[in-house]
Short mmCIF file of N, CA and C in Angstrom, two decimals:
data_model
loop_
_atom_site.label_atom_id
_atom_site.label_comp_id
_atom_site.label_asym_id
_atom_site.label_seq_id
_atom_site.Cartn_x
_atom_site.Cartn_y
_atom_site.Cartn_z
N UNK A 1 0.84 -1.18 0.00
CA UNK A 1 0.00 0.00 0.00
C UNK A 1 0.88 1.24 0.00
N UNK A 2 0.30 2.33 -0.34
CA UNK A 2 1.01 3.60 -0.35
C UNK A 2 1.31 4.06 1.06
N UNK A 3 1.98 5.19 1.13
CA UNK A 3 2.34 5.74 2.44
C UNK A 3 1.93 7.21 2.50
N UNK A 4 1.82 7.70 3.71
CA UNK A 4 1.57 9.12 3.94
C UNK A 4 2.87 9.77 4.39
N UNK A 5 3.12 10.97 3.89
CA UNK A 5 4.28 11.74 4.34
C UNK A 5 3.77 13.08 4.85
N UNK A 6 4.41 13.59 5.88
CA UNK A 6 4.01 14.86 6.46
C UNK A 6 4.92 15.96 5.94
N UNK A 7 4.31 17.05 5.51
CA UNK A 7 5.05 18.20 5.00
C UNK A 7 4.59 19.45 5.75
N UNK A 8 5.38 20.48 5.66
CA UNK A 8 5.03 21.76 6.26
C UNK A 8 4.68 22.73 5.15
N UNK A 9 3.49 23.30 5.21
CA UNK A 9 3.05 24.31 4.26
C UNK A 9 3.43 25.66 4.83
N UNK A 10 4.20 26.43 4.08
CA UNK A 10 4.54 27.78 4.48
C UNK A 10 3.75 28.72 3.58
N UNK A 11 2.89 29.50 4.21
CA UNK A 11 2.04 30.41 3.45
C UNK A 11 2.87 31.49 2.78
N UNK A 12 2.47 31.92 1.59
CA UNK A 12 3.19 33.01 0.93
C UNK A 12 2.97 34.31 1.70
N UNK A 13 3.70 35.32 1.32
CA UNK A 13 3.55 36.63 1.95
C UNK A 13 2.09 37.07 1.88
N UNK A 14 1.63 37.62 2.99
CA UNK A 14 0.26 38.14 3.01
C UNK A 14 0.17 39.33 2.07
N UNK A 15 -0.88 39.38 1.33
CA UNK A 15 -1.06 40.49 0.40
C UNK A 15 -2.48 41.01 0.46
N UNK A 16 -2.72 42.02 -0.27
CA UNK A 16 -4.06 42.60 -0.30
C UNK A 16 -5.01 41.59 -0.95
N UNK A 17 -6.12 41.37 -0.30
CA UNK A 17 -7.13 40.47 -0.84
C UNK A 17 -6.89 39.00 -0.56
N UNK A 18 -5.85 38.66 0.20
CA UNK A 18 -5.59 37.26 0.53
C UNK A 18 -6.35 36.94 1.82
N UNK A 19 -7.28 35.98 1.79
CA UNK A 19 -8.04 35.66 2.99
C UNK A 19 -7.14 35.16 4.12
N UNK A 20 -7.58 35.38 5.35
CA UNK A 20 -6.80 34.99 6.52
C UNK A 20 -6.46 33.50 6.49
N UNK A 21 -7.43 32.68 6.11
CA UNK A 21 -7.20 31.23 6.09
C UNK A 21 -6.03 30.86 5.18
N UNK A 22 -5.86 31.59 4.08
CA UNK A 22 -4.77 31.28 3.14
C UNK A 22 -3.44 31.84 3.60
N UNK A 23 -3.42 32.60 4.69
CA UNK A 23 -2.17 33.13 5.22
C UNK A 23 -1.60 32.24 6.32
N UNK A 24 -2.32 31.18 6.69
CA UNK A 24 -1.86 30.29 7.74
C UNK A 24 -0.85 29.29 7.20
N UNK A 25 0.13 28.95 8.02
CA UNK A 25 1.07 27.88 7.71
C UNK A 25 0.67 26.68 8.56
N UNK A 26 1.12 25.52 8.19
CA UNK A 26 0.81 24.34 9.00
C UNK A 26 1.25 23.06 8.33
N UNK A 27 1.06 21.98 9.06
CA UNK A 27 1.44 20.65 8.55
C UNK A 27 0.27 20.03 7.79
N UNK A 28 0.62 19.21 6.80
CA UNK A 28 -0.39 18.44 6.08
C UNK A 28 0.21 17.11 5.69
N UNK A 29 -0.66 16.14 5.40
CA UNK A 29 -0.20 14.83 4.98
C UNK A 29 -0.52 14.63 3.50
N UNK A 30 0.45 14.11 2.79
CA UNK A 30 0.27 13.78 1.37
C UNK A 30 0.35 12.26 1.22
N UNK A 31 -0.51 11.71 0.39
CA UNK A 31 -0.51 10.27 0.13
C UNK A 31 0.37 9.98 -1.07
N UNK A 32 1.30 9.07 -0.91
CA UNK A 32 2.19 8.65 -2.00
C UNK A 32 1.80 7.21 -2.35
N UNK A 33 1.15 7.01 -3.51
CA UNK A 33 0.73 5.64 -3.88
C UNK A 33 1.92 4.80 -4.32
N UNK A 34 1.74 3.49 -4.25
CA UNK A 34 2.77 2.58 -4.75
C UNK A 34 2.87 2.72 -6.27
N UNK A 35 4.03 2.39 -6.80
CA UNK A 35 4.23 2.41 -8.25
C UNK A 35 3.43 1.28 -8.89
N UNK A 36 2.78 1.56 -10.01
CA UNK A 36 2.05 0.53 -10.73
C UNK A 36 2.86 -0.03 -11.89
N UNK A 37 3.76 0.78 -12.45
CA UNK A 37 4.54 0.34 -13.60
C UNK A 37 5.39 -0.86 -13.21
N UNK A 38 5.30 -1.91 -14.00
CA UNK A 38 6.11 -3.10 -13.77
C UNK A 38 5.54 -4.03 -12.71
N UNK A 39 4.46 -3.64 -12.09
CA UNK A 39 3.87 -4.47 -11.04
C UNK A 39 3.05 -5.59 -11.68
N UNK A 40 3.14 -6.78 -11.12
CA UNK A 40 2.40 -7.92 -11.63
C UNK A 40 1.17 -8.14 -10.76
N UNK A 41 0.03 -8.32 -11.41
CA UNK A 41 -1.22 -8.53 -10.69
C UNK A 41 -1.66 -9.98 -10.87
N UNK A 42 -2.13 -10.57 -9.80
CA UNK A 42 -2.67 -11.93 -9.85
C UNK A 42 -4.18 -11.80 -9.68
N UNK A 43 -4.90 -12.18 -10.74
CA UNK A 43 -6.35 -12.06 -10.74
C UNK A 43 -6.99 -13.44 -10.71
N UNK A 44 -8.09 -13.54 -9.97
CA UNK A 44 -8.84 -14.80 -9.96
C UNK A 44 -9.49 -14.97 -11.33
N UNK A 45 -9.95 -16.18 -11.61
CA UNK A 45 -10.57 -16.46 -12.91
C UNK A 45 -11.80 -15.58 -13.13
N UNK A 46 -12.61 -15.37 -12.08
CA UNK A 46 -13.80 -14.53 -12.21
C UNK A 46 -13.44 -13.09 -12.57
N UNK A 47 -12.44 -12.56 -11.88
CA UNK A 47 -12.03 -11.17 -12.13
C UNK A 47 -11.42 -11.06 -13.52
N UNK A 48 -10.61 -12.02 -13.92
CA UNK A 48 -10.01 -11.99 -15.26
C UNK A 48 -11.09 -12.03 -16.34
N UNK A 49 -12.15 -12.82 -16.11
CA UNK A 49 -13.26 -12.88 -17.07
C UNK A 49 -13.99 -11.54 -17.13
N UNK A 50 -14.19 -10.90 -15.97
CA UNK A 50 -14.84 -9.58 -15.95
C UNK A 50 -14.00 -8.55 -16.69
N UNK A 51 -12.69 -8.58 -16.49
CA UNK A 51 -11.80 -7.65 -17.18
C UNK A 51 -11.86 -7.88 -18.69
N UNK A 52 -11.88 -9.14 -19.09
CA UNK A 52 -11.96 -9.47 -20.52
C UNK A 52 -13.29 -8.99 -21.12
N UNK A 53 -14.39 -9.19 -20.39
CA UNK A 53 -15.70 -8.70 -20.86
C UNK A 53 -15.70 -7.18 -21.01
N UNK A 54 -15.12 -6.50 -20.04
CA UNK A 54 -15.06 -5.03 -20.10
C UNK A 54 -14.21 -4.58 -21.28
N UNK A 55 -13.11 -5.27 -21.51
CA UNK A 55 -12.23 -4.93 -22.64
C UNK A 55 -12.97 -5.09 -23.98
N UNK A 56 -13.73 -6.16 -24.12
CA UNK A 56 -14.50 -6.38 -25.35
C UNK A 56 -15.58 -5.32 -25.51
N UNK A 57 -16.25 -4.95 -24.41
CA UNK A 57 -17.29 -3.93 -24.48
C UNK A 57 -16.70 -2.58 -24.90
N UNK A 58 -15.53 -2.26 -24.38
CA UNK A 58 -14.86 -1.00 -24.76
C UNK A 58 -14.47 -1.03 -26.23
N UNK A 59 -13.99 -2.18 -26.71
CA UNK A 59 -13.63 -2.30 -28.13
C UNK A 59 -14.85 -2.12 -29.02
N UNK A 60 -16.00 -2.71 -28.62
CA UNK A 60 -17.23 -2.54 -29.40
C UNK A 60 -17.69 -1.08 -29.40
N UNK A 61 -17.62 -0.45 -28.24
CA UNK A 61 -18.00 0.96 -28.15
C UNK A 61 -17.09 1.82 -29.03
N UNK A 62 -15.80 1.52 -29.01
CA UNK A 62 -14.85 2.27 -29.83
C UNK A 62 -15.17 2.11 -31.31
N UNK A 63 -15.52 0.89 -31.72
CA UNK A 63 -15.85 0.64 -33.13
C UNK A 63 -17.11 1.42 -33.53
N UNK A 64 -18.10 1.46 -32.64
CA UNK A 64 -19.32 2.21 -32.95
C UNK A 64 -19.05 3.71 -32.98
N UNK A 65 -18.22 4.18 -32.08
CA UNK A 65 -17.92 5.62 -32.03
C UNK A 65 -17.22 6.06 -33.31
N UNK A 66 -16.39 5.22 -33.86
CA UNK A 66 -15.70 5.57 -35.12
C UNK A 66 -16.69 5.66 -36.28
N UNK A 67 -17.78 4.89 -36.17
CA UNK A 67 -18.78 4.91 -37.24
C UNK A 67 -19.63 6.17 -37.18
N UNK A 68 -19.71 6.80 -36.03
CA UNK A 68 -20.48 8.03 -35.90
C UNK A 68 -19.72 9.19 -36.53
N UNK A 69 -20.43 9.99 -37.29
CA UNK A 69 -19.78 11.13 -37.93
C UNK A 69 -19.57 12.27 -36.93
N UNK A 70 -20.54 12.48 -36.04
CA UNK A 70 -20.44 13.60 -35.11
C UNK A 70 -20.84 13.12 -33.72
N UNK A 71 -19.89 13.12 -32.81
CA UNK A 71 -20.16 12.66 -31.45
C UNK A 71 -20.29 13.83 -30.48
N UNK A 72 -20.44 15.03 -31.00
CA UNK A 72 -20.52 16.21 -30.12
C UNK A 72 -21.72 16.13 -29.18
N UNK A 73 -22.87 15.68 -29.68
CA UNK A 73 -24.06 15.59 -28.84
C UNK A 73 -23.85 14.60 -27.70
N UNK A 74 -23.23 13.47 -28.01
CA UNK A 74 -22.94 12.47 -26.98
C UNK A 74 -21.96 13.03 -25.96
N UNK A 75 -20.94 13.74 -26.44
CA UNK A 75 -19.95 14.33 -25.54
C UNK A 75 -20.60 15.34 -24.60
N UNK A 76 -21.51 16.16 -25.14
CA UNK A 76 -22.22 17.14 -24.29
C UNK A 76 -23.05 16.44 -23.23
N UNK A 77 -23.75 15.38 -23.63
CA UNK A 77 -24.59 14.64 -22.70
C UNK A 77 -23.74 14.01 -21.59
N UNK A 78 -22.63 13.39 -21.96
CA UNK A 78 -21.75 12.78 -20.96
C UNK A 78 -21.15 13.83 -20.04
N UNK A 79 -20.79 14.98 -20.58
CA UNK A 79 -20.23 16.05 -19.75
C UNK A 79 -21.26 16.54 -18.75
N UNK A 80 -22.50 16.71 -19.20
CA UNK A 80 -23.56 17.15 -18.28
C UNK A 80 -23.83 16.10 -17.21
N UNK A 81 -23.84 14.83 -17.61
CA UNK A 81 -24.07 13.76 -16.63
C UNK A 81 -22.97 13.75 -15.57
N UNK A 82 -21.73 13.95 -16.01
CA UNK A 82 -20.61 14.00 -15.06
C UNK A 82 -20.73 15.21 -14.16
N UNK A 83 -21.15 16.34 -14.71
CA UNK A 83 -21.30 17.56 -13.91
C UNK A 83 -22.37 17.39 -12.84
N UNK A 84 -23.50 16.80 -13.23
CA UNK A 84 -24.58 16.57 -12.27
C UNK A 84 -24.12 15.59 -11.19
N UNK A 85 -23.39 14.55 -11.59
CA UNK A 85 -22.91 13.56 -10.61
C UNK A 85 -21.92 14.19 -9.64
N UNK A 86 -20.98 14.99 -10.13
CA UNK A 86 -20.01 15.61 -9.22
C UNK A 86 -20.68 16.63 -8.32
N UNK A 87 -21.68 17.34 -8.83
CA UNK A 87 -22.44 18.26 -7.98
C UNK A 87 -23.19 17.50 -6.90
N UNK A 88 -23.71 16.34 -7.26
CA UNK A 88 -24.42 15.50 -6.29
C UNK A 88 -23.47 15.07 -5.17
N UNK A 89 -22.24 14.73 -5.52
CA UNK A 89 -21.24 14.36 -4.52
C UNK A 89 -20.97 15.52 -3.58
N UNK A 90 -20.99 16.73 -4.10
CA UNK A 90 -20.73 17.92 -3.28
C UNK A 90 -21.96 18.38 -2.52
N UNK A 91 -23.06 17.63 -2.63
CA UNK A 91 -24.27 17.96 -1.89
C UNK A 91 -25.23 18.86 -2.62
N UNK A 92 -24.98 19.14 -3.89
CA UNK A 92 -25.89 19.96 -4.69
C UNK A 92 -26.76 19.05 -5.52
N UNK A 93 -28.05 19.25 -5.45
CA UNK A 93 -28.98 18.39 -6.18
C UNK A 93 -29.74 19.24 -7.21
N UNK A 94 -29.79 18.76 -8.43
CA UNK A 94 -30.55 19.44 -9.47
C UNK A 94 -31.18 18.38 -10.36
N UNK A 95 -32.41 18.62 -10.75
CA UNK A 95 -33.12 17.67 -11.61
C UNK A 95 -32.53 17.71 -13.02
N UNK A 96 -32.34 16.55 -13.65
CA UNK A 96 -31.81 16.53 -15.02
C UNK A 96 -32.65 17.36 -15.99
N UNK A 97 -33.97 17.36 -15.82
CA UNK A 97 -34.82 18.16 -16.72
C UNK A 97 -34.50 19.64 -16.59
N UNK A 98 -34.17 20.07 -15.39
CA UNK A 98 -33.82 21.48 -15.19
C UNK A 98 -32.51 21.82 -15.89
N UNK A 99 -31.56 20.90 -15.85
CA UNK A 99 -30.28 21.11 -16.54
C UNK A 99 -30.52 21.22 -18.05
N UNK A 100 -31.35 20.33 -18.60
CA UNK A 100 -31.63 20.36 -20.03
C UNK A 100 -32.34 21.64 -20.44
N UNK A 101 -33.30 22.10 -19.61
CA UNK A 101 -33.99 23.36 -19.92
C UNK A 101 -33.00 24.52 -19.92
N UNK A 102 -32.09 24.53 -18.95
CA UNK A 102 -31.10 25.61 -18.89
C UNK A 102 -30.19 25.56 -20.12
N UNK A 103 -29.80 24.36 -20.53
CA UNK A 103 -28.94 24.23 -21.71
C UNK A 103 -29.65 24.68 -22.97
N UNK A 104 -30.96 24.48 -23.01
CA UNK A 104 -31.75 24.88 -24.17
C UNK A 104 -32.12 26.35 -24.13
N UNK A 105 -31.81 27.01 -23.02
CA UNK A 105 -32.12 28.43 -22.89
C UNK A 105 -33.59 28.71 -22.62
N UNK A 106 -34.28 27.74 -22.02
CA UNK A 106 -35.71 27.90 -21.73
C UNK A 106 -35.86 28.58 -20.38
N UNK A 107 -36.65 29.64 -20.35
CA UNK A 107 -36.93 30.36 -19.10
C UNK A 107 -37.91 29.52 -18.28
N UNK A 108 -37.51 29.10 -17.06
CA UNK A 108 -38.40 28.24 -16.27
C UNK A 108 -39.72 28.90 -15.92
N UNK A 109 -39.78 30.23 -15.93
CA UNK A 109 -41.04 30.91 -15.61
C UNK A 109 -42.05 30.79 -16.75
N UNK A 110 -41.58 30.43 -17.93
CA UNK A 110 -42.48 30.34 -19.09
C UNK A 110 -42.96 28.91 -19.34
N UNK A 111 -42.55 27.98 -18.48
CA UNK A 111 -42.96 26.58 -18.66
C UNK A 111 -44.28 26.36 -17.93
N UNK A 112 -45.23 25.85 -18.67
CA UNK A 112 -46.53 25.55 -18.09
C UNK A 112 -46.45 24.16 -17.48
N UNK A 113 -46.83 24.05 -16.22
CA UNK A 113 -46.81 22.76 -15.55
C UNK A 113 -47.93 21.88 -16.09
N UNK A 114 -47.67 20.60 -16.30
CA UNK A 114 -48.71 19.71 -16.81
C UNK A 114 -49.82 19.55 -15.76
N UNK A 115 -51.02 19.38 -16.25
CA UNK A 115 -52.15 19.16 -15.35
C UNK A 115 -52.45 17.68 -15.29
N UNK A 116 -53.07 17.27 -14.20
CA UNK A 116 -53.44 15.86 -14.07
C UNK A 116 -54.61 15.55 -14.99
N UNK A 117 -54.68 14.32 -15.44
CA UNK A 117 -55.77 13.91 -16.33
C UNK A 117 -57.12 14.15 -15.69
N UNK A 118 -57.24 13.93 -14.40
CA UNK A 118 -58.53 14.10 -13.73
C UNK A 118 -58.98 15.55 -13.73
N UNK A 119 -58.02 16.49 -13.81
CA UNK A 119 -58.36 17.90 -13.81
C UNK A 119 -58.84 18.37 -15.19
N UNK A 120 -58.41 17.69 -16.23
CA UNK A 120 -58.75 18.13 -17.58
C UNK A 120 -59.92 17.38 -18.18
N UNK A 121 -60.26 16.24 -17.59
CA UNK A 121 -61.35 15.46 -18.19
C UNK A 121 -62.70 16.06 -17.83
N UNK A 122 -63.62 15.91 -18.73
CA UNK A 122 -64.98 16.39 -18.49
C UNK A 122 -65.92 15.21 -18.48
N UNK A 123 -66.99 15.35 -17.74
CA UNK A 123 -67.96 14.24 -17.67
C UNK A 123 -69.19 14.57 -18.43
#
């Protein structure tokens, strides 16, 4: 496994507009991972089969992606999905529909909320 090393952070000279917190010096720990280059991994048969399946799936996806003329729409969708996921990790929650409306430039005040079927039906 990797190791932790302790270092001393020395804050730069205080300047105009530098917050107090950034003027503090102190100790911190940095994680130094083990080297992966040249390392040999022993995988169980199940894990090796899973890795092989994943490798084949990536190869198929790569072949399909090359067949697409324009992947910009897919790239935008994946970028938005990653943004929403990382915001979720940080405790920010937003509905995907709201993100799409914002990307489309739709003013949320101009969206009419759908009514329930029971409210619109007549007898």
